[in-house]
Amino acid sequence: MEYRELFDACKENAISGRYVTLDDILPLLKQHSSHGMVKSVGNSVNGLPLLSYKVGSGPRRILLWSQMHGNETTATKALFDVFNFLCGKSEPARKLLSEFTFCFVPMLNPDGAKAYTRENAAGIDLNRDFHELTQPESRALVELFEEFEPEICYNLHDQRTIFGVGDTGRPATISFLSPAFNHNCDMNACRQKAVEVIVGMNAVLQALIPGQVGRFDDSFNINCVGDNFQFRGIPTVLIEAGHYPSDYQREQTRFYFFVSLLSGFQYLSENDIVANAIDDYLNIPQNKTVFFDFVYRNVNVNYDGIEKNTNFAAQYKEELVGKTIGFDAYIVQVGNLENHYGHIEINADGRIFRNDAHNFPEIGQKANFYLGNDVKIVNGLKKM
């Protein structure tokens, strides 16, 4: 399958960027209601509808949900690209719809989406609420899960730019996990099925972004939805959208997410699940927190008349301004940055650091400063 050509044809151009709310997707779901069934499965804390979209007539059932964390929007965009693919006339789409019934929840946390927060309107991280089920959004997903009786689930998220693929120095653009079902992180038939699908998706992605796929930490937590559903005996695949170079709007990563979803569906369609993929799964390097958005190396700093050479790093903070996400860079670490990388790295070549405050980098300062007399840094970036 030519994924780039397919994505360009199916991309839903009505939504883009990092800020996606219920208001953005409601007219799109209305359009797709002629191809499948849009249904309310509950309400958020603030009374907004939790909507599902069911499409397909096959006996095998796949349940997917996105934006459990309101500020994680890449998967939501990719889902609407998938919707466009499924409602097309292509033979691969018709085949999937005849084999599977898909149930999508494209926005589980509409209150958090509107406020651009991880938590819901009650300040609860929904992905830590699937044992106690204190929140209406959590209860709605569990009720849908029990009613729909899926063969496999997809838990769709974004991860921060800090994650790299092991010690390779490459960003984790896409990360996968087959969650644990117990504290020993054992493998059983349920978990192995998710592993097998992940290995299939990874094989496709390695041809597109070699070395930029990571494996998420599998520490068991019964409060997390993937761990909880896997504990209940239903294979659950976690996909995390991460950083692609210079892609802070996650539009390139959106493409790789689209590829992950379609290649996973194709793998389920074309392959009998067997239990021989565990080594291939474990060979996907585990994510490590080794990246900053900016790293400045070999900077000279004047501390009370004594000149020292140091390194420091800055990280973007995402802030909602109106209906736009702003990226403001702040200094977050000073000193030893061994085994860490910057998505953007600047070598000061011994230039003196100066700013409008104390003329040395401090954690929490905005990343606006000079390096020597010829390099000006504004919001983390070198001003040309």
mmCIF file of C-alpha atoms in Angstrom:
data_model
loop_
_atom_site.group_PDB
_atom_site.id
_atom_site.type_symbol
_atom_site.label_atom_id
_atom_site.label_comp_id
_atom_site.label_asym_id
_atom_site.label_seq_id
_atom_site.Cartn_x
_atom_site.Cartn_y
_atom_site.Cartn_z
ATOM 1 C CA MET A 1 0.000 0.000 0.000
ATOM 2 C CA GLU A 2 1.271 3.486 -0.886
ATOM 3 C CA TYR A 3 0.566 5.147 2.442
ATOM 4 C CA ARG A 4 1.683 8.685 1.610
ATOM 5 C CA GLU A 5 -0.517 8.884 -1.460
ATOM 6 C CA LEU A 6 -3.406 7.390 0.476
ATOM 7 C CA PHE A 7 -2.947 9.820 3.365
ATOM 8 C CA ASP A 8 -2.828 12.834 1.052
ATOM 9 C CA ALA A 9 -6.121 11.693 -0.489
ATOM 10 C CA CYS A 10 -7.817 10.987 2.860
ATOM 11 C CA LYS A 11 -6.457 13.759 5.092
ATOM 12 C CA GLU A 12 -9.235 15.665 6.836
ATOM 13 C CA ASN A 13 -8.163 19.260 6.214
ATOM 14 C CA ALA A 14 -10.884 20.743 8.424
ATOM 15 C CA ILE A 15 -8.819 19.937 11.525
ATOM 16 C CA SER A 16 -5.112 20.604 12.027
ATOM 17 C CA GLY A 17 -2.628 21.810 14.600
ATOM 18 C CA ARG A 18 -2.600 21.025 18.282
ATOM 19 C CA TYR A 19 -5.951 22.428 19.424
ATOM 20 C CA VAL A 20 -8.943 20.258 18.513
ATOM 21 C CA THR A 21 -12.254 20.563 20.364
ATOM 22 C CA LEU A 22 -15.713 19.046 20.219
ATOM 23 C CA ASP A 23 -16.888 22.046 18.188
ATOM 24 C CA ASP A 24 -14.301 21.132 15.528
ATOM 25 C CA ILE A 25 -15.336 17.498 15.164
ATOM 26 C CA LEU A 26 -19.137 17.758 15.505
ATOM 27 C CA PRO A 27 -19.729 18.861 11.879
ATOM 28 C CA LEU A 28 -17.342 16.138 10.667
ATOM 29 C CA LEU A 29 -19.176 13.446 12.624
ATOM 30 C CA LYS A 30 -22.440 14.733 11.181
ATOM 31 C CA GLN A 31 -20.997 14.249 7.683
ATOM 32 C CA HIS A 32 -19.877 10.714 8.518
ATOM 33 C CA SER A 33 -23.252 9.763 10.006
ATOM 34 C CA SER A 34 -24.372 8.866 6.476
ATOM 35 C CA HIS A 35 -21.725 6.106 6.408
ATOM 36 C CA GLY A 36 -22.001 4.842 9.982
ATOM 37 C CA MET A 37 -23.812 5.438 13.254
ATOM 38 C CA VAL A 38 -22.976 8.383 15.512
ATOM 39 C CA LYS A 39 -24.304 7.896 19.019
ATOM 40 C CA SER A 40 -23.957 9.540 22.419
ATOM 41 C CA VAL A 41 -22.525 7.104 24.957
ATOM 42 C CA GLY A 42 -22.587 9.492 27.897
ATOM 43 C CA ASN A 43 -21.768 13.020 29.008
ATOM 44 C CA SER A 44 -18.695 14.746 30.376
ATOM 45 C CA VAL A 45 -18.498 16.428 33.776
ATOM 46 C CA ASN A 46 -19.640 19.673 32.114
ATOM 47 C CA GLY A 47 -22.416 17.911 30.225
ATOM 48 C CA LEU A 48 -20.809 17.710 26.798
ATOM 49 C CA PRO A 49 -21.712 14.612 24.773
ATOM 50 C CA LEU A 50 -19.309 11.680 24.525
ATOM 51 C CA LEU A 51 -19.830 10.482 20.976
ATOM 52 C CA SER A 52 -19.044 7.178 19.341
ATOM 53 C CA TYR A 53 -18.876 6.447 15.626
ATOM 54 C CA LYS A 54 -19.618 2.889 14.566
ATOM 55 C CA VAL A 55 -18.916 1.723 11.027
ATOM 56 C CA GLY A 56 -18.553 -1.641 9.309
ATOM 57 C CA SER A 57 -20.571 -4.846 9.286
ATOM 58 C CA GLY A 58 -17.975 -7.507 10.039
ATOM 59 C CA PRO A 59 -18.117 -9.998 12.920
ATOM 60 C CA ARG A 60 -14.770 -8.914 14.390
ATOM 61 C CA ARG A 61 -15.041 -5.884 16.661
ATOM 62 C CA ILE A 62 -12.408 -3.193 17.250
ATOM 63 C CA LEU A 63 -12.856 -0.424 19.859
ATOM 64 C CA LEU A 64 -10.697 2.710 19.695
ATOM 65 C CA TRP A 65 -10.676 5.921 21.751
ATOM 66 C CA SER A 66 -8.739 9.176 21.574
ATOM 67 C CA GLN A 67 -8.268 12.377 23.568
ATOM 68 C CA MET A 68 -8.670 10.719 26.932
ATOM 69 C CA HIS A 69 -6.219 13.506 27.751
ATOM 70 C CA GLY A 70 -7.672 16.712 26.346
ATOM 71 C CA ASN A 71 -4.367 18.152 25.149
ATOM 72 C CA GLU A 72 -3.417 15.036 23.144
ATOM 73 C CA THR A 73 -4.940 15.611 19.726
ATOM 74 C CA THR A 74 -2.774 13.854 17.119
ATOM 75 C CA ALA A 75 -4.731 10.600 17.215
ATOM 76 C CA THR A 76 -8.039 12.459 16.882
ATOM 77 C CA LYS A 77 -6.819 14.058 13.655
ATOM 78 C CA ALA A 78 -5.582 10.692 12.379
ATOM 79 C CA LEU A 79 -8.902 9.021 13.204
ATOM 80 C CA PHE A 80 -10.788 11.405 10.938
ATOM 81 C CA ASP A 81 -8.267 10.649 8.189
ATOM 82 C CA VAL A 82 -9.083 6.962 8.760
ATOM 83 C CA PHE A 83 -12.817 7.737 8.656
ATOM 84 C CA ASN A 84 -12.330 9.311 5.226
ATOM 85 C CA PHE A 85 -10.453 6.198 4.098
ATOM 86 C CA LEU A 86 -13.164 3.859 5.365
ATOM 87 C CA CYS A 87 -15.995 5.743 3.676
ATOM 88 C CA GLY A 88 -14.160 5.700 0.350
ATOM 89 C CA LYS A 89 -14.770 3.275 -2.473
ATOM 90 C CA SER A 90 -11.437 1.452 -2.407
ATOM 91 C CA GLU A 91 -11.241 -2.319 -2.253
ATOM 92 C CA PRO A 92 -9.021 -2.297 0.896
ATOM 93 C CA ALA A 93 -11.626 -0.148 2.695
ATOM 94 C CA ARG A 94 -14.506 -2.386 1.612
ATOM 95 C CA LYS A 95 -12.563 -5.444 2.765
ATOM 96 C CA LEU A 96 -11.934 -3.999 6.231
ATOM 97 C CA LEU A 97 -15.568 -2.937 6.604
ATOM 98 C CA SER A 98 -16.762 -6.410 5.655
ATOM 99 C CA GLU A 99 -14.454 -8.115 8.171
ATOM 100 C CA PHE A 100 -14.635 -5.682 11.085
ATOM 101 C CA THR A 101 -17.082 -3.513 12.961
ATOM 102 C CA PHE A 102 -15.231 -0.463 14.254
ATOM 103 C CA CYS A 103 -16.388 1.621 17.191
ATOM 104 C CA PHE A 104 -14.466 4.877 17.613
ATOM 105 C CA VAL A 105 -14.669 7.380 20.462
ATOM 106 C CA PRO A 106 -12.715 10.260 18.923
ATOM 107 C CA MET A 107 -12.881 12.532 21.985
ATOM 108 C CA LEU A 108 -13.340 10.950 25.415
ATOM 109 C CA ASN A 109 -12.519 14.161 27.307
ATOM 110 C CA PRO A 110 -14.228 17.102 25.548
ATOM 111 C CA ASP A 111 -13.961 19.324 28.644
ATOM 112 C CA GLY A 112 -10.199 18.827 28.781
ATOM 113 C CA ALA A 113 -9.999 19.369 25.018
ATOM 114 C CA LYS A 114 -11.693 22.758 25.318
ATOM 115 C CA ALA A 115 -9.422 23.838 28.182
ATOM 116 C CA TYR A 116 -6.366 22.140 26.590
ATOM 117 C CA THR A 117 -5.611 20.224 29.769
ATOM 118 C CA ARG A 118 -4.623 16.642 30.421
ATOM 119 C CA GLU A 119 -7.299 16.250 33.098
ATOM 120 C CA ASN A 120 -11.076 16.417 32.831
ATOM 121 C CA ALA A 121 -13.188 19.263 34.263
ATOM 122 C CA ALA A 122 -12.978 17.700 37.739
ATOM 123 C CA GLY A 123 -9.172 17.774 37.615
ATOM 124 C CA ILE A 124 -8.908 13.975 37.255
ATOM 125 C CA ASP A 125 -6.520 12.172 34.941
ATOM 126 C CA LEU A 126 -8.931 9.736 33.327
ATOM 127 C CA ASN A 127 -6.112 7.283 32.667
ATOM 128 C CA ARG A 128 -5.783 6.800 36.419
ATOM 129 C CA ASP A 129 -9.488 6.224 37.011
ATOM 130 C CA PHE A 130 -10.272 2.814 35.526
ATOM 131 C CA HIS A 131 -10.389 0.909 38.783
ATOM 132 C CA GLU A 132 -12.460 3.276 40.918
ATOM 133 C CA LEU A 133 -14.439 4.710 37.953
ATOM 134 C CA THR A 134 -15.177 7.974 39.717
ATOM 135 C CA GLN A 135 -15.689 10.012 36.528
ATOM 136 C CA PRO A 136 -18.559 9.934 34.022
ATOM 137 C CA GLU A 137 -16.132 9.710 31.095
ATOM 138 C CA SER A 138 -14.444 6.618 32.548
ATOM 139 C CA ARG A 139 -17.765 4.947 33.274
ATOM 140 C CA ALA A 140 -19.023 5.693 29.758
ATOM 141 C CA LEU A 141 -16.010 4.020 28.148
ATOM 142 C CA VAL A 142 -16.277 0.942 30.374
ATOM 143 C CA GLU A 143 -19.995 0.616 29.665
ATOM 144 C CA LEU A 144 -19.306 0.871 25.928
ATOM 145 C CA PHE A 145 -16.496 -1.682 26.248
ATOM 146 C CA GLU A 146 -18.810 -4.146 28.017
ATOM 147 C CA GLU A 147 -21.677 -3.605 25.573
ATOM 148 C CA PHE A 148 -19.565 -3.712 22.389
ATOM 149 C CA GLU A 149 -17.459 -6.751 23.415
ATOM 150 C CA PRO A 150 -14.413 -5.933 21.280
ATOM 151 C CA GLU A 151 -11.882 -8.441 20.022
ATOM 152 C CA ILE A 152 -9.131 -5.835 20.463
ATOM 153 C CA CYS A 153 -8.856 -2.243 21.700
ATOM 154 C CA TYR A 154 -6.698 0.711 20.696
ATOM 155 C CA ASN A 155 -5.784 3.295 23.345
ATOM 156 C CA LEU A 156 -4.556 6.422 21.538
ATOM 157 C CA HIS A 157 -2.384 9.147 23.064
ATOM 158 C CA ASP A 158 0.332 11.768 22.591
ATOM 159 C CA GLN A 159 3.626 11.802 24.461
ATOM 160 C CA ARG A 160 5.918 14.718 25.198
ATOM 161 C CA THR A 161 8.927 15.730 23.118
ATOM 162 C CA ILE A 162 11.262 14.520 25.884
ATOM 163 C CA PHE A 163 11.129 10.874 24.766
ATOM 164 C CA GLY A 164 13.803 9.280 22.625
ATOM 165 C CA VAL A 165 14.269 5.777 21.249
ATOM 166 C CA GLY A 166 16.568 4.234 23.845
ATOM 167 C CA ASP A 167 20.073 5.732 23.665
ATOM 168 C CA THR A 168 20.030 6.169 19.888
ATOM 169 C CA GLY A 169 19.665 9.945 19.834
ATOM 170 C CA ARG A 170 16.542 9.635 17.695
ATOM 171 C CA PRO A 171 13.145 10.986 18.760
ATOM 172 C CA ALA A 172 10.342 8.541 19.541
ATOM 173 C CA THR A 173 7.964 9.663 16.786
ATOM 174 C CA ILE A 174 5.635 6.737 17.436
ATOM 175 C CA SER A 175 5.673 4.525 20.518
ATOM 176 C CA PHE A 176 3.798 1.300 21.189
ATOM 177 C CA LEU A 177 2.883 -0.756 24.225
ATOM 178 C CA SER A 178 1.138 -3.996 24.903
ATOM 179 C CA PRO A 179 0.189 -3.185 28.515
ATOM 180 C CA ALA A 180 0.907 -5.565 31.349
ATOM 181 C CA PHE A 181 -1.960 -7.468 32.955
ATOM 182 C CA ASN A 182 -0.144 -8.122 36.247
ATOM 183 C CA HIS A 183 2.711 -6.719 38.328
ATOM 184 C CA ASN A 184 5.139 -9.349 37.012
ATOM 185 C CA CYS A 185 4.580 -8.106 33.456
ATOM 186 C CA ASP A 186 4.010 -11.703 32.339
ATOM 187 C CA MET A 187 2.997 -12.656 28.821
ATOM 188 C CA ASN A 188 -0.256 -14.498 28.185
ATOM 189 C CA ALA A 189 -2.300 -15.123 25.032
ATOM 190 C CA CYS A 190 -4.178 -11.834 25.418
ATOM 191 C CA ARG A 191 -1.047 -9.725 25.731
ATOM 192 C CA GLN A 192 0.688 -11.667 22.965
ATOM 193 C CA LYS A 193 -2.064 -10.757 20.526
ATOM 194 C CA ALA A 194 -1.428 -7.056 21.135
ATOM 195 C CA VAL A 195 2.310 -7.739 20.815
ATOM 196 C CA GLU A 196 1.797 -9.411 17.444
ATOM 197 C CA VAL A 197 -0.163 -6.458 16.054
ATOM 198 C CA ILE A 198 2.482 -4.026 17.322
ATOM 199 C CA VAL A 199 5.243 -6.000 15.620
ATOM 200 C CA GLY A 200 3.271 -5.830 12.376
ATOM 201 C CA MET A 201 2.821 -2.060 12.659
ATOM 202 C CA ASN A 202 6.467 -1.549 13.568
ATOM 203 C CA ALA A 203 7.623 -3.453 10.472
ATOM 204 C CA VAL A 204 5.727 -1.004 8.261
ATOM 205 C CA LEU A 205 6.928 2.077 10.152
ATOM 206 C CA GLN A 206 10.587 1.032 10.053
ATOM 207 C CA ALA A 207 10.472 1.454 6.273
ATOM 208 C CA LEU A 208 9.204 5.026 6.722
ATOM 209 C CA ILE A 209 10.899 6.308 9.901
ATOM 210 C CA PRO A 210 13.733 3.846 10.616
ATOM 211 C CA GLY A 211 14.877 3.971 14.223
ATOM 212 C CA GLN A 212 12.127 6.363 15.336
ATOM 213 C CA VAL A 213 9.753 3.852 16.943
ATOM 214 C CA GLY A 214 9.935 3.232 20.673
ATOM 215 C CA ARG A 215 8.375 0.910 23.213
ATOM 216 C CA PHE A 216 6.570 2.478 26.165
ATOM 217 C CA ASP A 217 7.215 1.434 29.759
ATOM 218 C CA ASP A 218 4.999 -1.508 30.781
ATOM 219 C CA SER A 219 4.859 -1.056 34.558
ATOM 220 C CA PHE A 220 1.468 -2.372 35.651
ATOM 221 C CA ASN A 221 -1.205 -0.036 37.026
ATOM 222 C CA ILE A 222 -4.751 -1.392 37.291
ATOM 223 C CA ASN A 223 -6.038 2.210 37.281
ATOM 224 C CA CYS A 224 -4.805 2.697 33.692
ATOM 225 C CA VAL A 225 -7.320 1.792 31.012
ATOM 226 C CA GLY A 226 -5.010 -0.374 28.893
ATOM 227 C CA ASP A 227 -3.751 -2.362 31.866
ATOM 228 C CA ASN A 228 -7.304 -2.729 33.156
ATOM 229 C CA PHE A 229 -8.747 -3.966 29.869
ATOM 230 C CA GLN A 230 -5.806 -6.307 29.313
ATOM 231 C CA PHE A 231 -6.375 -7.613 32.865
ATOM 232 C CA ARG A 232 -9.977 -8.299 31.806
ATOM 233 C CA GLY A 233 -8.671 -10.436 28.933
ATOM 234 C CA ILE A 234 -9.083 -8.094 25.951
ATOM 235 C CA PRO A 235 -5.908 -7.308 23.977
ATOM 236 C CA THR A 236 -5.213 -3.572 24.059
ATOM 237 C CA VAL A 237 -2.689 -1.709 21.928
ATOM 238 C CA LEU A 238 -1.356 1.633 23.157
ATOM 239 C CA ILE A 239 -0.112 4.035 20.472
ATOM 240 C CA GLU A 240 1.653 7.253 21.476
ATOM 241 C CA ALA A 241 2.257 10.097 19.024
ATOM 242 C CA GLY A 242 5.647 11.682 19.634
ATOM 243 C CA HIS A 243 7.992 14.217 18.080
ATOM 244 C CA TYR A 244 9.116 14.348 14.466
ATOM 245 C CA PRO A 245 11.874 16.902 13.739
ATOM 246 C CA SER A 246 10.496 20.466 13.557
ATOM 247 C CA ASP A 247 6.911 19.146 13.682
ATOM 248 C CA TYR A 248 5.504 20.817 16.784
ATOM 249 C CA GLN A 249 2.036 20.893 15.230
ATOM 250 C CA ARG A 250 2.216 17.072 14.928
ATOM 251 C CA GLU A 251 1.136 17.042 11.286
ATOM 252 C CA GLN A 252 3.974 14.755 10.135
ATOM 253 C CA THR A 253 3.414 12.527 13.169
ATOM 254 C CA ARG A 254 -0.266 12.479 12.205
ATOM 255 C CA PHE A 255 0.723 10.697 8.986
ATOM 256 C CA TYR A 256 2.699 8.034 10.859
ATOM 257 C CA PHE A 257 -0.231 7.569 13.251
ATOM 258 C CA PHE A 258 -2.538 7.062 10.264
ATOM 259 C CA VAL A 259 -0.093 4.472 8.917
ATOM 260 C CA SER A 260 0.038 2.731 12.297
ATOM 261 C CA LEU A 261 -3.727 2.382 12.458
ATOM 262 C CA LEU A 262 -4.241 1.157 8.907
ATOM 263 C CA SER A 263 -1.286 -1.232 8.990
ATOM 264 C CA GLY A 264 -2.580 -2.658 12.274
ATOM 265 C CA PHE A 265 -6.026 -3.243 10.797
ATOM 266 C CA GLN A 266 -4.470 -4.845 7.735
ATOM 267 C CA TYR A 267 -2.304 -7.068 9.908
ATOM 268 C CA LEU A 268 -5.348 -8.292 11.824
ATOM 269 C CA SER A 269 -7.125 -8.926 8.544
ATOM 270 C CA GLU A 270 -4.339 -10.827 6.807
ATOM 271 C CA ASN A 271 -2.577 -12.771 9.558
ATOM 272 C CA ASP A 272 -3.370 -15.460 12.066
ATOM 273 C CA ILE A 273 -2.128 -14.280 15.438
ATOM 274 C CA VAL A 274 0.665 -16.521 16.726
ATOM 275 C CA ALA A 275 2.834 -16.363 19.816
ATOM 276 C CA ASN A 276 6.258 -16.056 18.221
ATOM 277 C CA ALA A 277 6.647 -12.264 18.058
ATOM 278 C CA ILE A 278 7.709 -11.546 21.646
ATOM 279 C CA ASP A 279 11.414 -11.231 20.812
ATOM 280 C CA ASP A 280 10.658 -8.848 17.947
ATOM 281 C CA TYR A 281 8.517 -6.779 20.299
ATOM 282 C CA LEU A 282 11.174 -6.636 23.018
ATOM 283 C CA ASN A 283 13.757 -5.631 20.407
ATOM 284 C CA ILE A 284 11.891 -2.357 19.902
ATOM 285 C CA PRO A 285 14.011 -0.015 22.074
ATOM 286 C CA GLN A 286 12.305 1.256 25.191
ATOM 287 C CA ASN A 287 11.611 4.972 25.436
ATOM 288 C CA LYS A 288 13.947 7.103 27.525
ATOM 289 C CA THR A 289 13.570 10.710 28.680
ATOM 290 C CA VAL A 290 16.688 11.957 26.898
ATOM 291 C CA PHE A 291 15.486 14.949 24.862
ATOM 292 C CA PHE A 292 14.979 18.647 25.422
ATOM 293 C CA ASP A 293 13.528 21.005 22.849
ATOM 294 C CA PHE A 294 16.735 23.078 22.956
ATOM 295 C CA VAL A 295 20.247 22.325 24.133
ATOM 296 C CA TYR A 296 22.968 24.999 24.277
ATOM 297 C CA ARG A 297 26.499 23.688 24.606
ATOM 298 C CA ASN A 298 29.908 25.176 25.331
ATOM 299 C CA VAL A 299 28.528 28.402 26.800
ATOM 300 C CA ASN A 300 30.765 30.625 28.916
ATOM 301 C CA VAL A 301 29.094 32.187 31.954
ATOM 302 C CA ASN A 302 30.491 34.874 34.237
ATOM 303 C CA TYR A 303 29.798 33.985 37.883
ATOM 304 C CA ASP A 304 31.021 36.869 40.090
ATOM 305 C CA GLY A 305 33.985 37.547 37.863
ATOM 306 C CA ILE A 306 34.857 33.888 37.400
ATOM 307 C CA GLU A 307 34.236 32.574 33.913
ATOM 308 C CA LYS A 308 32.953 28.995 33.645
ATOM 309 C CA ASN A 309 31.962 26.852 30.714
ATOM 310 C CA THR A 310 28.607 25.112 30.941
ATOM 311 C CA ASN A 311 25.664 23.652 29.041
ATOM 312 C CA PHE A 312 21.960 24.265 29.552
ATOM 313 C CA ALA A 313 18.623 23.253 28.105
ATOM 314 C CA ALA A 314 15.246 24.830 27.423
ATOM 315 C CA GLN A 315 11.821 23.308 26.946
ATOM 316 C CA TYR A 316 8.648 24.594 25.390
ATOM 317 C CA LYS A 317 5.623 25.130 27.598
ATOM 318 C CA GLU A 318 2.365 24.846 25.657
ATOM 319 C CA GLU A 319 -0.136 27.557 26.521
ATOM 320 C CA LEU A 320 -3.629 28.130 25.182
ATOM 321 C CA VAL A 321 -4.096 31.672 23.879
ATOM 322 C CA GLY A 322 -7.564 32.144 22.468
ATOM 323 C CA LYS A 323 -7.931 29.141 20.162
ATOM 324 C CA THR A 324 -4.228 28.812 19.426
ATOM 325 C CA ILE A 325 -1.522 26.879 21.251
ATOM 326 C CA GLY A 326 1.513 29.035 21.934
ATOM 327 C CA PHE A 327 4.956 27.571 22.525
ATOM 328 C CA ASP A 328 7.014 29.488 25.081
ATOM 329 C CA ALA A 329 10.552 28.298 25.809
ATOM 330 C CA TYR A 330 11.913 28.273 29.370
ATOM 331 C CA ILE A 331 15.266 27.177 30.749
ATOM 332 C CA VAL A 332 14.777 23.866 32.576
ATOM 333 C CA GLN A 333 18.249 22.450 33.270
ATOM 334 C CA VAL A 334 21.731 23.858 33.723
ATOM 335 C CA GLY A 335 24.974 21.900 33.928
ATOM 336 C CA ASN A 336 25.583 18.283 33.041
ATOM 337 C CA LEU A 337 23.638 17.205 29.953
ATOM 338 C CA GLU A 338 25.573 14.021 29.298
ATOM 339 C CA ASN A 339 23.507 11.446 27.385
ATOM 340 C CA HIS A 340 20.882 14.062 26.566
ATOM 341 C CA TYR A 341 20.001 15.599 23.219
ATOM 342 C CA GLY A 342 18.228 18.646 21.893
ATOM 343 C CA HIS A 343 15.756 18.635 19.075
ATOM 344 C CA ILE A 344 17.625 21.831 18.269
ATOM 345 C CA GLU A 345 21.240 22.106 19.450
ATOM 346 C CA ILE A 346 23.304 25.285 19.416
ATOM 347 C CA ASN A 347 27.048 25.292 20.059
ATOM 348 C CA ALA A 348 28.056 28.639 21.530
ATOM 349 C CA ASP A 349 31.755 27.999 20.849
ATOM 350 C CA GLY A 350 32.661 29.655 24.139
ATOM 351 C CA ARG A 351 30.557 32.785 23.679
ATOM 352 C CA ILE A 352 29.553 34.624 26.850
ATOM 353 C CA PHE A 353 25.942 34.285 28.017
ATOM 354 C CA ARG A 354 24.107 37.506 28.836
ATOM 355 C CA ASN A 355 20.498 38.523 29.320
ATOM 356 C CA ASP A 356 18.456 41.247 30.950
ATOM 357 C CA ALA A 357 18.564 39.647 34.412
ATOM 358 C CA HIS A 358 21.651 38.139 36.043
ATOM 359 C CA ASN A 359 23.730 37.270 32.979
ATOM 360 C CA PHE A 360 23.658 33.589 33.792
ATOM 361 C CA PRO A 361 21.042 30.967 32.941
ATOM 362 C CA GLU A 362 18.525 30.180 35.665
ATOM 363 C CA ILE A 363 15.866 27.507 35.719
ATOM 364 C CA GLY A 364 12.483 29.073 35.006
ATOM 365 C CA GLN A 365 13.833 31.979 32.942
ATOM 366 C CA LYS A 366 12.371 32.549 29.506
ATOM 367 C CA ALA A 367 14.835 31.470 26.854
ATOM 368 C CA ASN A 368 15.621 34.989 25.632
ATOM 369 C CA PHE A 369 19.329 35.845 25.798
ATOM 370 C CA TYR A 370 22.516 36.613 23.886
ATOM 371 C CA LEU A 371 25.525 34.441 23.190
ATOM 372 C CA GLY A 372 28.401 36.819 22.728
ATOM 373 C CA ASN A 373 27.747 39.934 20.665
ATOM 374 C CA ASP A 374 26.513 38.226 17.522
ATOM 375 C CA VAL A 375 23.976 35.561 18.501
ATOM 376 C CA LYS A 376 20.538 36.521 19.763
ATOM 377 C CA ILE A 377 18.209 33.827 21.109
ATOM 378 C CA VAL A 378 14.479 34.620 21.168
ATOM 379 C CA ASN A 379 12.055 32.069 22.574
ATOM 380 C CA GLY A 380 14.726 29.397 22.330
ATOM 381 C CA LEU A 381 15.607 29.952 18.690
ATOM 382 C CA LYS A 382 18.524 31.733 17.087
ATOM 383 C CA LYS A 383 17.214 34.957 15.576
ATOM 384 C CA MET A 384 18.504 35.365 12.043
#
